[in-house]
Short mmCIF file of C-alpha atoms in Angstrom, two decimals:
data_model
loop_
_atom_site.label_atom_id
_atom_site.label_comp_id
_atom_site.label_asym_id
_atom_site.label_seq_id
_atom_site.Cartn_x
_atom_site.Cartn_y
_atom_site.Cartn_z
CA UNK A 138 -90.23 -20.11 115.63
CA UNK A 139 -89.71 -23.76 116.53
CA UNK A 140 -87.50 -25.73 114.16
CA UNK A 141 -90.13 -28.46 114.26
CA UNK A 142 -92.40 -26.09 112.34
CA UNK A 143 -90.22 -26.91 109.35
CA UNK A 144 -91.46 -30.52 109.31
CA UNK A 145 -94.26 -29.65 106.87
CA UNK A 146 -91.82 -27.97 104.51
CA UNK A 147 -89.41 -30.89 104.83
CA UNK A 148 -92.22 -33.34 104.13
CA UNK A 149 -92.90 -31.53 100.84
CA UNK A 150 -89.19 -31.57 99.94
CA UNK A 151 -89.08 -35.35 100.43
CA UNK A 152 -92.32 -35.86 98.50
CA UNK A 153 -91.09 -33.74 95.58
CA UNK A 154 -87.79 -35.63 95.49
CA UNK A 155 -89.63 -38.94 95.28
CA UNK A 156 -91.94 -37.65 92.55
CA UNK A 157 -88.96 -36.32 90.56
CA UNK A 158 -87.69 -39.84 89.88
CA UNK A 159 -89.50 -41.37 86.91
CA UNK A 160 -87.85 -44.72 87.66
CA UNK A 161 -89.13 -44.77 91.23
CA UNK A 162 -92.59 -43.59 90.15
CA UNK A 163 -92.81 -46.24 87.41
CA UNK A 164 -91.70 -48.87 89.93
CA UNK A 165 -94.65 -48.18 92.21
CA UNK A 166 -97.27 -47.15 89.60
CA UNK A 167 -97.00 -49.89 86.97
CA UNK A 168 -97.78 -53.43 88.07
CA UNK A 169 -96.18 -55.40 85.21
CA UNK A 170 -92.68 -56.86 85.41
CA UNK A 171 -91.54 -54.47 82.62
CA UNK A 172 -92.45 -51.27 84.52
CA UNK A 173 -89.30 -49.36 83.49
CA UNK A 174 -90.14 -49.88 79.80
CA UNK A 175 -93.48 -48.10 80.23
CA UNK A 176 -93.92 -44.48 79.10
CA UNK A 177 -93.03 -41.75 81.57
CA UNK A 178 -95.78 -40.75 83.97
CA UNK A 179 -96.96 -37.35 82.82
CA UNK A 180 -98.22 -36.12 86.18
CA UNK A 181 -96.41 -37.92 88.99
CA UNK A 182 -98.50 -36.04 91.57
CA UNK A 183 -101.26 -38.57 90.80
CA UNK A 184 -99.24 -41.05 92.88
CA UNK A 185 -99.70 -39.00 96.07
CA UNK A 186 -101.96 -40.91 98.46
CA UNK A 187 -102.30 -43.70 95.88
CA UNK A 188 -98.81 -45.25 95.84
CA UNK A 189 -96.67 -42.68 97.65
CA UNK A 190 -97.82 -41.57 101.09
CA UNK A 191 -96.33 -38.67 103.08
CA UNK A 192 -97.09 -40.48 106.33
CA UNK A 193 -96.17 -43.81 107.87
CA UNK A 194 -98.86 -46.16 106.61
CA UNK A 195 -100.96 -47.17 103.63
CA UNK A 196 -104.61 -46.61 104.60
CA UNK A 197 -105.84 -49.64 102.62
CA UNK A 198 -103.61 -52.19 100.90
CA UNK A 199 -105.06 -53.23 97.55
CA UNK A 200 -106.05 -56.86 97.04
CA UNK A 201 -104.50 -56.70 93.57
CA UNK A 202 -100.77 -56.36 92.94
CA UNK A 203 -99.62 -52.88 94.01
CA UNK A 204 -96.49 -51.20 95.35
CA UNK A 205 -96.16 -48.38 97.85
CA UNK A 206 -93.67 -46.00 99.43
CA UNK A 207 -94.44 -44.24 102.70
CA UNK A 208 -92.25 -41.89 104.70
CA UNK A 209 -92.17 -40.11 108.02
CA UNK A 210 -89.87 -38.22 110.34
CA UNK A 211 -89.24 -39.91 113.67
CA UNK A 212 -87.10 -40.31 116.73
CA UNK A 213 -86.05 -36.67 117.14
CA UNK A 214 -83.77 -36.19 120.16
CA UNK A 215 -81.19 -33.75 121.48
CA UNK A 216 -77.70 -34.06 120.01
CA UNK A 217 -75.84 -31.73 122.34
CA UNK A 218 -77.06 -28.33 123.54
CA UNK A 219 -77.46 -26.71 120.11
CA UNK A 220 -78.58 -29.54 117.82
CA UNK A 221 -81.11 -32.31 117.46
CA UNK A 222 -81.07 -35.42 115.33
CA UNK A 223 -83.91 -37.37 113.76
CA UNK A 224 -84.64 -40.15 111.34
CA UNK A 225 -86.17 -39.94 107.87
CA UNK A 226 -87.96 -43.29 107.67
CA UNK A 227 -89.17 -44.86 104.40
CA UNK A 228 -91.27 -48.00 104.03
CA UNK A 229 -91.36 -49.92 100.74
CA UNK A 230 -94.29 -52.30 100.43
CA UNK A 231 -94.68 -54.60 97.42
CA UNK A 232 -97.35 -57.20 96.64
CA UNK A 233 -95.84 -60.69 96.37
CA UNK A 234 -97.12 -60.99 92.77
CA UNK A 235 -95.11 -57.89 91.75
CA UNK A 236 -91.75 -58.80 93.25
CA UNK A 237 -90.19 -60.44 90.16
CA UNK A 238 -89.18 -58.15 87.29
CA UNK A 239 -87.65 -58.32 83.82
CA UNK A 240 -84.51 -56.55 85.07
CA UNK A 241 -82.62 -59.23 87.05
CA UNK A 242 -83.47 -57.40 90.27
CA UNK A 243 -86.46 -57.64 92.59
CA UNK A 244 -88.91 -54.73 92.49
CA UNK A 245 -88.38 -53.72 96.12
CA UNK A 246 -84.60 -53.72 95.56
CA UNK A 247 -85.10 -51.29 92.67
CA UNK A 248 -87.29 -49.02 94.78
CA UNK A 249 -84.85 -49.07 97.70
CA UNK A 250 -81.97 -48.24 95.32
CA UNK A 251 -83.86 -45.28 93.87
CA UNK A 252 -84.64 -43.96 97.36
CA UNK A 253 -81.00 -44.32 98.35
CA UNK A 254 -79.87 -42.53 95.18
CA UNK A 255 -82.18 -39.62 96.01
CA UNK A 256 -81.50 -39.28 99.74
CA UNK A 257 -78.14 -40.70 100.80
CA UNK A 258 -75.85 -37.72 101.46
CA UNK A 259 -78.59 -35.33 100.32
CA UNK A 260 -78.20 -31.77 101.66
CA UNK A 261 -81.80 -30.52 101.28
CA UNK A 262 -82.99 -31.35 104.81
CA UNK A 263 -81.67 -29.95 108.08
CA UNK A 264 -77.98 -29.10 108.26
CA UNK A 265 -75.24 -31.16 106.67
CA UNK A 266 -75.85 -34.36 104.73
CA UNK A 267 -78.40 -37.06 105.33
CA UNK A 268 -76.58 -40.24 106.29
CA UNK A 269 -77.73 -43.78 105.64
CA UNK A 270 -78.68 -45.21 109.04
CA UNK A 271 -80.15 -48.67 108.47
CA UNK A 272 -82.36 -50.91 106.36
CA UNK A 273 -84.22 -54.11 107.17
CA UNK A 274 -87.22 -56.26 106.31
CA UNK A 275 -90.53 -55.71 108.04
CA UNK A 276 -93.64 -57.84 108.31
CA UNK A 277 -96.69 -56.50 106.45
CA UNK A 278 -99.05 -59.43 105.84
CA UNK A 279 -99.28 -62.66 103.83
CA UNK A 280 -99.77 -60.77 100.52
CA UNK A 281 -97.19 -58.00 100.87
CA UNK A 282 -93.46 -57.85 101.52
CA UNK A 283 -91.98 -54.82 103.22
CA UNK A 284 -88.65 -53.15 103.84
CA UNK A 285 -87.69 -49.98 105.60
CA UNK A 286 -84.71 -47.73 104.97
CA UNK A 287 -83.67 -44.87 107.24
CA UNK A 288 -81.48 -41.79 107.04
CA UNK A 289 -80.20 -39.75 109.95
CA UNK A 290 -80.55 -35.97 109.82
CA UNK A 291 -79.46 -33.10 112.05
CA UNK A 292 -80.85 -29.63 112.67
CA UNK A 293 -80.46 -26.73 115.05
CA UNK A 294 -82.34 -27.11 118.31
#
């Protein structure tokens, strides 16, 4: 069995980790600046393919204020004869009208912090710990601001 067959399983692990964080889910689901003060989301799976996408794009960005997280696995390559390395890549996309919050932090900074809390040095994917790799801004369009954050992972070849 190819180790790449585990990508589907790993995708579900990442998705379930994201959905397990009420703070992250509230940050992308609620549009108001007081999103963390809102009641917990009873069924976070409702965010799948609405605000959290297990692939590398949002099919249609809403015209109204919305926030999104996407993720994908990319850039797999050999790391010696027995191992390979890859990147777990997240995109955080926030409408410009939703950036400011009541919490002295910008919404996308909150979302990035929650992702980092969930995944930096996480041991649930591949072998060893996920390691923070890089983060930067990315262009989306005139209505949305985007950032990406990446973690390096290793697995057997």
